[in-house]
Tab-separated table of C-alpha atoms in Angstrom:
chain	number	residue	atom	x	y	z
A	1	MET	CA	0.000	0.000	0.000
A	2	HIS	CA	1.504	3.305	-1.117
A	3	PHE	CA	0.588	6.670	0.385
A	4	ALA	CA	2.931	8.980	-1.516
A	5	MET	CA	1.564	11.184	-4.270
A	6	THR	CA	2.771	10.570	-7.795
A	7	ASP	CA	4.748	13.261	-9.598
A	8	GLU	CA	1.630	14.093	-11.608
A	9	GLN	CA	-0.484	14.438	-8.471
A	10	ARG	CA	2.116	16.665	-6.842
A	11	MET	CA	2.085	18.867	-9.950
A	12	ILE	CA	-1.727	19.062	-9.798
A	13	VAL	CA	-1.602	20.081	-6.136
A	14	ASP	CA	1.159	22.662	-6.634
A	15	THR	CA	-0.439	24.177	-9.747
A	16	THR	CA	-3.890	24.385	-8.217
A	17	ARG	CA	-2.684	25.831	-4.920
A	18	ALA	CA	-0.600	28.464	-6.702
A	19	PHE	CA	-3.629	29.433	-8.797
A	20	VAL	CA	-5.895	29.635	-5.745
A	21	GLU	CA	-3.460	31.821	-3.833
A	22	ALA	CA	-2.732	34.141	-6.773
A	23	GLU	CA	-6.135	34.388	-8.454
A	24	LEU	CA	-8.796	33.622	-5.837
A	25	TYR	CA	-7.528	34.765	-2.435
A	26	PRO	CA	-7.218	38.430	-3.529
A	27	HIS	CA	-10.955	38.619	-4.288
A	28	GLU	CA	-12.289	36.913	-1.172
A	29	ALA	CA	-12.758	40.144	0.800
A	30	LEU	CA	-14.860	41.677	-2.001
A	31	VAL	CA	-17.146	38.671	-2.256
A	32	GLU	CA	-17.492	38.372	1.503
A	33	ARG	CA	-18.285	42.075	1.891
A	34	THR	CA	-20.797	42.349	-0.958
A	35	GLY	CA	-22.164	38.818	-1.083
A	36	HIS	CA	-21.921	39.129	-4.853
A	37	LEU	CA	-19.599	37.828	-7.542
A	38	PRO	CA	-19.532	40.227	-10.528
A	39	MET	CA	-19.804	38.556	-13.929
A	40	GLU	CA	-16.804	40.487	-15.241
A	41	LEU	CA	-14.688	39.011	-12.425
A	42	ILE	CA	-16.062	35.552	-13.145
A	43	ARG	CA	-15.050	35.822	-16.799
A	44	GLU	CA	-11.609	37.175	-15.918
A	45	ILE	CA	-10.775	34.310	-13.556
A	46	GLN	CA	-12.485	31.772	-15.806
A	47	ALA	CA	-10.176	32.678	-18.698
A	48	LYS	CA	-7.131	32.282	-16.448
A	49	ALA	CA	-8.403	28.926	-15.160
A	50	MET	CA	-8.850	27.691	-18.730
A	51	ALA	CA	-5.356	28.850	-19.664
A	52	ALA	CA	-3.960	26.995	-16.650
A	53	GLY	CA	-5.810	23.789	-17.600
A	54	LEU	CA	-7.874	23.829	-14.392
A	55	TYR	CA	-11.334	24.424	-15.862
A	56	ALA	CA	-13.697	21.416	-16.006
A	57	ALA	CA	-10.883	19.196	-14.731
A	58	ASN	CA	-13.416	16.658	-13.469
A	59	MET	CA	-14.403	15.654	-16.997
A	60	PRO	CA	-12.915	12.764	-19.029
A	61	GLU	CA	-10.466	13.464	-21.820
A	62	GLU	CA	-12.837	12.293	-24.550
A	63	VAL	CA	-15.065	15.317	-23.949
A	64	GLY	CA	-12.238	17.784	-23.420
A	65	GLY	CA	-11.622	17.430	-19.685
A	66	ALA	CA	-8.456	16.620	-17.776
A	67	GLY	CA	-9.265	12.925	-17.424
A	68	LEU	CA	-8.157	12.787	-13.789
A	69	ASP	CA	-8.623	9.633	-11.779
A	70	THR	CA	-10.839	10.130	-8.737
A	71	LEU	CA	-8.019	10.437	-6.208
A	72	SER	CA	-6.200	13.057	-8.315
A	73	TRP	CA	-9.476	14.926	-8.777
A	74	LEU	CA	-10.030	14.965	-5.016
A	75	LEU	CA	-6.536	16.356	-4.431
A	76	TYR	CA	-7.405	19.105	-6.917
A	77	GLU	CA	-10.726	19.749	-5.147
A	78	ARG	CA	-8.982	20.018	-1.789
A	79	GLU	CA	-6.782	22.840	-3.076
A	80	LEU	CA	-9.737	24.684	-4.619
A	81	GLY	CA	-11.624	24.221	-1.367
A	82	ARG	CA	-9.140	26.455	0.446
A	83	ALA	CA	-10.750	29.525	-1.175
A	84	ASN	CA	-14.154	31.190	-0.973
A	85	TYR	CA	-16.657	28.694	-2.368
A	86	ALA	CA	-18.319	31.089	-4.807
A	87	LEU	CA	-14.986	31.963	-6.368
A	88	HIS	CA	-13.735	28.452	-6.927
A	89	TRP	CA	-17.033	26.846	-7.849
A	90	THR	CA	-18.197	29.520	-10.282
A	91	CYS	CA	-14.914	30.680	-11.789
A	92	VAL	CA	-13.102	27.332	-11.952
A	93	ALA	CA	-16.287	25.473	-12.793
A	94	ARG	CA	-16.733	21.714	-12.767
A	95	PRO	CA	-19.833	20.820	-14.789
A	96	SER	CA	-21.946	18.145	-13.119
A	97	ASN	CA	-20.867	14.644	-14.112
A	98	ILE	CA	-24.513	13.770	-14.624
A	99	LEU	CA	-24.311	15.630	-17.941
A	100	LEU	CA	-22.252	12.704	-19.231
A	101	ALA	CA	-25.398	10.576	-18.995
A	102	GLY	CA	-27.017	12.575	-21.792
A	103	THR	CA	-27.558	11.467	-25.353
A	104	LYS	CA	-25.276	12.727	-28.112
A	105	ALA	CA	-27.733	15.534	-28.868
A	106	GLN	CA	-28.038	16.423	-25.164
A	107	ARG	CA	-24.274	16.541	-24.797
A	108	GLU	CA	-24.030	18.933	-27.724
A	109	LYS	CA	-26.751	21.182	-26.335
A	110	TYR	CA	-25.910	21.101	-22.627
A	111	LEU	CA	-22.552	19.515	-21.778
A	112	PHE	CA	-20.208	21.107	-24.297
A	113	PRO	CA	-21.334	24.725	-23.703
A	114	CYS	CA	-20.564	24.155	-20.016
A	115	LEU	CA	-17.141	22.754	-20.873
A	116	ARG	CA	-16.439	25.819	-23.001
A	117	GLY	CA	-17.443	28.107	-20.134
A	118	GLU	CA	-20.379	29.558	-22.048
A	119	THR	CA	-22.924	28.647	-19.369
A	120	TRP	CA	-23.426	26.679	-16.157
A	121	ASP	CA	-25.715	23.824	-15.139
A	122	CYS	CA	-27.707	23.401	-11.941
A	123	LEU	CA	-29.564	20.490	-10.349
A	124	ALA	CA	-33.048	20.881	-8.907
A	125	MET	CA	-34.018	18.218	-6.375
A	126	THR	CA	-34.709	19.826	-3.001
A	127	GLU	CA	-38.164	21.220	-2.204
A	128	PRO	CA	-39.593	23.146	0.748
A	129	GLY	CA	-41.253	19.922	1.914
A	130	ALA	CA	-38.717	17.412	0.634
A	131	GLY	CA	-35.087	17.752	1.672
A	132	SER	CA	-33.521	14.541	2.914
A	133	ASP	CA	-36.696	12.660	1.933
A	134	LEU	CA	-36.464	13.163	-1.825
A	135	ARG	CA	-39.091	10.500	-2.392
A	136	GLY	CA	-41.477	12.918	-0.715
A	137	MET	CA	-41.149	15.478	-3.499
A	138	GLN	CA	-44.393	17.077	-4.656
A	139	ALA	CA	-43.150	18.653	-7.884
A	140	ASN	CA	-44.426	16.490	-10.689
A	141	ALA	CA	-44.548	15.996	-14.429
A	142	ARG	CA	-47.356	14.487	-16.518
A	143	GLN	CA	-47.194	13.365	-20.089
A	144	ASP	CA	-49.256	15.296	-22.612
A	145	GLY	CA	-48.835	13.968	-26.120
A	146	GLY	CA	-45.149	14.181	-27.028
A	147	ASP	CA	-44.424	16.646	-24.237
A	148	TRP	CA	-44.208	16.624	-20.465
A	149	VAL	CA	-45.822	19.304	-18.317
A	150	LEU	CA	-43.950	20.218	-15.130
A	151	ASN	CA	-45.469	21.740	-11.999
A	152	GLY	CA	-44.097	22.484	-8.552
A	153	THR	CA	-41.401	24.372	-6.672
A	154	LYS	CA	-37.751	23.648	-5.913
A	155	HIS	CA	-35.555	25.630	-3.531
A	156	PHE	CA	-31.950	25.868	-2.320
A	157	ILE	CA	-30.893	25.478	-5.958
A	158	SER	CA	-27.257	26.520	-6.201
A	159	HIS	CA	-26.211	29.155	-8.784
A	160	ALA	CA	-29.484	28.795	-10.708
A	161	ASP	CA	-29.365	32.538	-11.329
A	162	ILE	CA	-26.457	32.177	-13.771
A	163	ALA	CA	-27.203	28.674	-15.063
A	164	GLY	CA	-28.468	28.407	-18.615
A	165	PHE	CA	-30.569	25.379	-17.753
A	166	THR	CA	-31.535	23.109	-14.902
A	167	ILE	CA	-31.862	19.373	-14.520
A	168	ALA	CA	-35.149	19.096	-12.659
A	169	PHE	CA	-36.136	15.916	-10.865
A	170	MET	CA	-39.894	15.390	-10.930
A	171	ALA	CA	-42.329	12.775	-9.642
A	172	THR	CA	-43.791	11.004	-12.684
A	173	GLY	CA	-45.784	8.206	-11.142
A	174	GLU	CA	-45.997	5.802	-8.264
A	175	GLU	CA	-45.330	2.127	-7.715
A	176	ASP	CA	-46.287	-0.317	-4.983
A	177	THR	CA	-43.486	-1.760	-2.870
A	178	PRO	CA	-43.430	-3.985	0.246
A	179	ARG	CA	-42.973	-0.786	2.236
A	180	GLY	CA	-45.876	0.993	0.594
A	181	PRO	CA	-46.253	3.297	-2.415
A	182	LYS	CA	-43.051	4.829	-3.763
A	183	LYS	CA	-42.807	7.681	-6.224
A	184	LYS	CA	-41.140	7.238	-9.570
A	185	ILE	CA	-38.771	10.073	-10.426
A	186	THR	CA	-37.688	11.381	-13.834
A	187	ALA	CA	-34.994	13.954	-14.648
A	188	PHE	CA	-35.672	16.682	-17.234
A	189	PHE	CA	-33.526	19.315	-18.906
A	190	VAL	CA	-35.318	22.655	-18.642
A	191	ASP	CA	-33.868	25.665	-20.441
A	192	LYS	CA	-33.949	29.074	-18.798
A	193	GLY	CA	-36.599	31.121	-20.561
A	194	THR	CA	-38.949	28.180	-21.116
A	195	PRO	CA	-42.530	29.417	-20.585
A	196	GLY	CA	-43.744	28.429	-17.133
A	197	PHE	CA	-40.225	28.187	-15.691
A	198	THR	CA	-39.294	30.997	-13.290
A	199	VAL	CA	-36.100	31.540	-11.307
A	200	ARG	CA	-36.601	33.588	-8.152
A	201	GLU	CA	-34.033	34.972	-5.738
A	202	GLY	CA	-33.348	32.550	-2.924
A	203	TYR	CA	-32.421	33.019	0.717
A	204	ARG	CA	-29.618	34.958	2.371
A	205	ASN	CA	-27.193	32.385	3.683
A	206	VAL	CA	-24.687	32.683	6.502
A	207	SER	CA	-22.429	30.222	4.675
A	208	HIS	CA	-20.643	30.636	1.342
A	209	ARG	CA	-21.386	34.286	0.629
A	210	GLY	CA	-21.531	35.028	-3.074
A	211	TYR	CA	-22.559	31.456	-3.842
A	212	SER	CA	-26.190	32.037	-4.629
A	213	ASN	CA	-29.219	29.825	-4.221
A	214	ALA	CA	-32.559	30.249	-5.938
A	215	ILE	CA	-36.179	29.178	-5.883
A	216	LEU	CA	-37.468	27.555	-9.064
A	217	ASP	CA	-41.147	27.590	-9.969
A	218	PHE	CA	-42.672	25.333	-12.611
A	219	ASP	CA	-46.170	26.358	-13.675
A	220	ASP	CA	-47.439	24.171	-16.517
A	221	CYS	CA	-43.905	24.259	-17.902
A	222	ARG	CA	-43.886	22.229	-21.089
A	223	VAL	CA	-40.761	20.401	-22.283
A	224	PRO	CA	-40.377	17.855	-25.089
A	225	ALA	CA	-39.773	14.170	-24.361
A	226	GLU	CA	-36.292	14.543	-25.835
A	227	ASN	CA	-35.392	16.570	-22.725
A	228	ILE	CA	-35.602	13.525	-20.479
A	229	LEU	CA	-32.188	12.669	-19.027
A	230	GLY	CA	-31.831	8.917	-18.876
A	231	GLU	CA	-35.054	6.943	-18.884
A	232	ILE	CA	-38.595	7.712	-17.772
A	233	HIS	CA	-39.065	6.907	-14.073
A	234	LYS	CA	-35.298	6.266	-13.697
A	235	GLY	CA	-34.222	9.649	-12.350
A	236	PHE	CA	-32.776	8.301	-9.123
A	237	GLU	CA	-30.873	5.635	-10.980
A	238	VAL	CA	-29.193	8.162	-13.260
A	239	ALA	CA	-28.423	10.371	-10.256
A	240	ASN	CA	-26.897	7.481	-8.314
A	241	ASP	CA	-24.825	6.403	-11.309
A	242	TRP	CA	-23.414	9.842	-12.079
A	243	LEU	CA	-23.529	11.870	-8.853
A	244	GLY	CA	-22.014	9.296	-6.509
A	245	ALA	CA	-18.723	11.133	-6.060
A	246	THR	CA	-20.269	14.474	-5.089
A	247	ARG	CA	-20.051	13.569	-1.409
A	248	LEU	CA	-16.354	12.945	-1.879
A	249	GLN	CA	-16.058	16.348	-3.546
A	250	VAL	CA	-17.650	17.942	-0.474
A	251	ALA	CA	-15.260	16.011	1.759
A	252	ALA	CA	-12.246	17.179	-0.247
A	253	THR	CA	-13.208	20.862	-0.178
A	254	CYS	CA	-13.780	20.585	3.574
A	255	LEU	CA	-10.244	19.239	3.922
A	256	GLY	CA	-8.853	22.232	2.053
A	257	ARG	CA	-10.526	24.739	4.338
A	258	ALA	CA	-9.603	22.795	7.463
A	259	ASP	CA	-5.976	22.688	6.329
A	260	ARG	CA	-5.970	26.456	5.764
A	261	ALA	CA	-7.441	27.070	9.226
A	262	LEU	CA	-4.891	24.761	10.841
A	263	ASP	CA	-2.045	26.557	9.049
A	264	HIS	CA	-3.223	29.874	10.483
A	265	ALA	CA	-3.528	28.384	13.972
A	266	VAL	CA	-0.033	26.854	13.885
A	267	HIS	CA	1.610	30.057	12.690
A	268	TYR	CA	-0.237	32.160	15.241
A	269	ALA	CA	0.628	29.772	18.078
A	270	ALA	CA	4.282	29.947	17.075
A	271	GLU	CA	4.388	33.746	16.850
A	272	ARG	CA	1.993	35.011	19.514
A	273	ARG	CA	3.601	35.525	22.914
A	274	GLN	CA	1.847	35.699	26.270
A	275	PHE	CA	3.276	35.432	29.776
A	276	GLY	CA	6.765	35.566	28.320
A	277	GLN	CA	6.568	32.693	25.837
A	278	GLN	CA	4.961	31.446	22.638
A	279	ILE	CA	1.372	30.444	23.304
A	280	GLY	CA	2.036	27.203	21.399
A	281	LYS	CA	4.140	26.058	24.359
A	282	PHE	CA	1.098	26.029	26.634
A	283	GLN	CA	-0.605	22.639	26.651
A	284	GLY	CA	-3.982	24.319	26.399
A	285	VAL	CA	-2.969	25.410	22.899
A	286	SER	CA	-0.495	22.721	21.824
A	287	PHE	CA	-2.914	19.900	22.598
A	288	LYS	CA	-5.559	21.618	20.498
A	289	LEU	CA	-3.131	21.738	17.585
A	290	ALA	CA	-2.305	18.054	18.026
A	291	ASP	CA	-5.970	17.057	18.029
A	292	MET	CA	-6.711	19.256	15.011
A	293	ALA	CA	-3.862	17.695	13.022
A	294	MET	CA	-4.796	14.159	14.045
A	295	GLU	CA	-8.471	14.520	13.170
A	296	LEU	CA	-7.633	16.179	9.864
A	297	LYS	CA	-5.279	13.323	8.973
A	298	ALA	CA	-7.993	10.782	9.789
A	299	ALA	CA	-10.468	12.617	7.558
A	300	GLU	CA	-7.916	12.781	4.747
A	301	LEU	CA	-7.216	9.062	4.904
A	302	LEU	CA	-10.917	8.205	4.803
A	303	THR	CA	-11.402	10.492	1.802
A	304	TRP	CA	-8.351	9.337	-0.149
A	305	GLU	CA	-9.213	5.678	0.463
A	306	ALA	CA	-12.774	6.207	-0.751
A	307	GLY	CA	-11.441	7.975	-3.853
A	308	TRP	CA	-9.029	5.131	-4.559
A	309	LYS	CA	-11.788	2.542	-4.080
A	310	PHE	CA	-14.061	4.547	-6.379
A	311	ASP	CA	-11.565	4.030	-9.201
A	312	GLN	CA	-11.243	0.338	-8.354
A	313	GLY	CA	-15.003	-0.108	-8.543
A	314	SER	CA	-15.148	-1.299	-4.927
A	315	VAL	CA	-16.364	1.833	-3.141
A	316	THR	CA	-19.548	1.529	-1.085
A	317	GLU	CA	-22.095	4.150	-0.108
A	318	ALA	CA	-20.827	3.794	3.452
A	319	ASP	CA	-17.244	4.573	2.340
A	320	MET	CA	-18.370	7.850	0.790
A	321	ALA	CA	-20.691	8.619	3.705
A	322	MET	CA	-17.849	8.141	6.193
A	323	ALA	CA	-15.586	10.463	4.228
A	324	LYS	CA	-18.199	13.201	3.918
A	325	LEU	CA	-19.307	12.880	7.536
A	326	LYS	CA	-15.807	12.871	8.997
A	327	ALA	CA	-14.423	15.667	6.817
A	328	SER	CA	-17.379	18.001	7.398
A	329	GLU	CA	-17.358	17.482	11.156
A	330	VAL	CA	-13.571	17.816	11.363
A	331	LEU	CA	-13.781	21.096	9.446
A	332	ALA	CA	-16.233	22.424	12.035
A	333	MET	CA	-13.962	21.397	14.894
A	334	VAL	CA	-10.768	22.726	13.324
A	335	ALA	CA	-12.369	26.054	12.403
A	336	ASP	CA	-13.752	26.504	15.901
A	337	GLU	CA	-10.473	25.612	17.617
A	338	ALA	CA	-8.480	27.848	15.254
A	339	ILE	CA	-10.627	30.779	16.321
A	340	GLN	CA	-10.230	29.830	19.978
A	341	ILE	CA	-6.445	29.833	19.609
A	342	HIS	CA	-6.539	33.279	17.987
A	343	GLY	CA	-8.881	34.646	20.628
A	344	GLY	CA	-10.846	37.738	19.638
A	345	MET	CA	-8.701	38.270	16.560
A	346	GLY	CA	-10.044	35.022	15.130
A	347	LEU	CA	-13.481	36.597	14.738
A	348	MET	CA	-12.238	39.615	12.825
A	349	ASP	CA	-12.572	39.642	9.055
A	350	ASP	CA	-8.889	40.492	8.676
A	351	LEU	CA	-8.404	36.722	8.761
A	352	PRO	CA	-10.326	34.027	6.851
A	353	LEU	CA	-11.130	32.078	10.004
A	354	GLU	CA	-14.542	33.547	10.763
A	355	ARG	CA	-15.553	32.861	7.149
A	356	ILE	CA	-14.273	29.285	7.283
A	357	TRP	CA	-16.152	28.849	10.576
A	358	ARG	CA	-19.406	30.162	9.055
A	359	ASP	CA	-18.972	28.212	5.843
A	360	ALA	CA	-18.344	24.996	7.754
A	361	ARG	CA	-21.892	24.895	9.064
A	362	VAL	CA	-23.605	24.094	5.789
A	363	GLU	CA	-21.277	21.189	5.006
A	364	ARG	CA	-23.018	19.026	7.606
A	365	ILE	CA	-26.345	19.658	5.856
A	366	TRP	CA	-26.065	19.710	2.064
A	367	GLU	CA	-25.272	16.652	-0.048
A	368	GLY	CA	-26.852	14.637	2.735
A	369	THR	CA	-27.017	15.675	6.379
A	370	SER	CA	-24.733	14.134	8.980
A	371	GLU	CA	-27.726	12.144	10.177
A	372	ILE	CA	-28.305	10.741	6.680
A	373	GLN	CA	-24.616	9.756	6.454
A	374	ARG	CA	-24.860	7.932	9.783
A	375	HIS	CA	-27.998	6.180	8.537
A	376	ILE	CA	-26.154	4.996	5.415
A	377	ILE	CA	-23.214	3.715	7.470
A	378	SER	CA	-25.346	1.917	10.052
A	379	ARG	CA	-27.589	0.437	7.341
A	380	GLN	CA	-24.576	-1.200	5.708
A	381	LEU	CA	-23.446	-2.570	9.067
A	382	LEU	CA	-26.855	-4.034	9.893
A	383	ARG	CA	-27.886	-5.275	6.437
A	384	PRO	CA	-26.108	-8.688	6.743
A	385	HIS	CA	-28.057	-9.320	9.941
A	386	GLU	CA	-31.514	-8.631	8.551
A	387	GLY	CA	-33.855	-11.607	8.574
């Protein structure tokens, strides 16, 4: 078993970190202060990311991406995760892998414009009454001749304001199961500007300022059958096949922010003097640093192992749930302890710590709450013992 990075992976890490520090860090204060990411800034950084070969690096080579294996991609995501989320997600965009599930015509219409940086995609699953329980969604689609008519509301839809289209998951029927009726779900491409499709401003969020969310309304929104992604009633299947690694992506970006917070804490503990010595020499501080480093290492190992297993075809849902759960909870702990070590200065916006602390809170909620991750892990443990 080898733990060292390859030369290629080291180059990916070094290149991405240098880009983040030079091109993203300088704009964090603006985004944090205004809560807005100007389109001209997006285009400026986007062009630099493309020139550096960092744009759409999650995509396979056959469609113009970097063709990274999962572990290399996660190392890349960790470095991007060190910066303000709006900056790295919007300006160094990674189109959703689910776009690869499209037909040739759908790839031409939706995937390739995203790869060229001409537009962005967004996914619409969550509803006001259906968050973790996606099977409880009320938004629906009914067939009408050769078209489908969509009705309902989605919310918490990330960057839908700039996306040129959405992939909307809609209830399209119901089937009987041993546990009772279960909704059938279908995924649809819906272009912005389609009659009956409205994008409304979302909620002000304490986490990830500048990274917008929106409310999507579908009011007798008519789309052709050719806009179905995958098969009718197979929306969850296509999501599971193509979105499986998103929890690992969340884990990796959490690691990046936790590493940045730990770096600040270590440097401050080494430089700050109280009672005639460096504060890092007091056990009350040094033991915090030790615990932060140990927990971060544990989260990294869980994440890297899950990424490696993903490429081997042996990863389980529990592997990815453990990585996401551990990394998101470690980020919260590291951010909080980093602020404690800095004292009052840690809460000032001169440093990125208060932002990292605020941003950490949402990571235990989106892409599956911590409770959902624990359910997935425990379900795998108990499944062999079911009657």
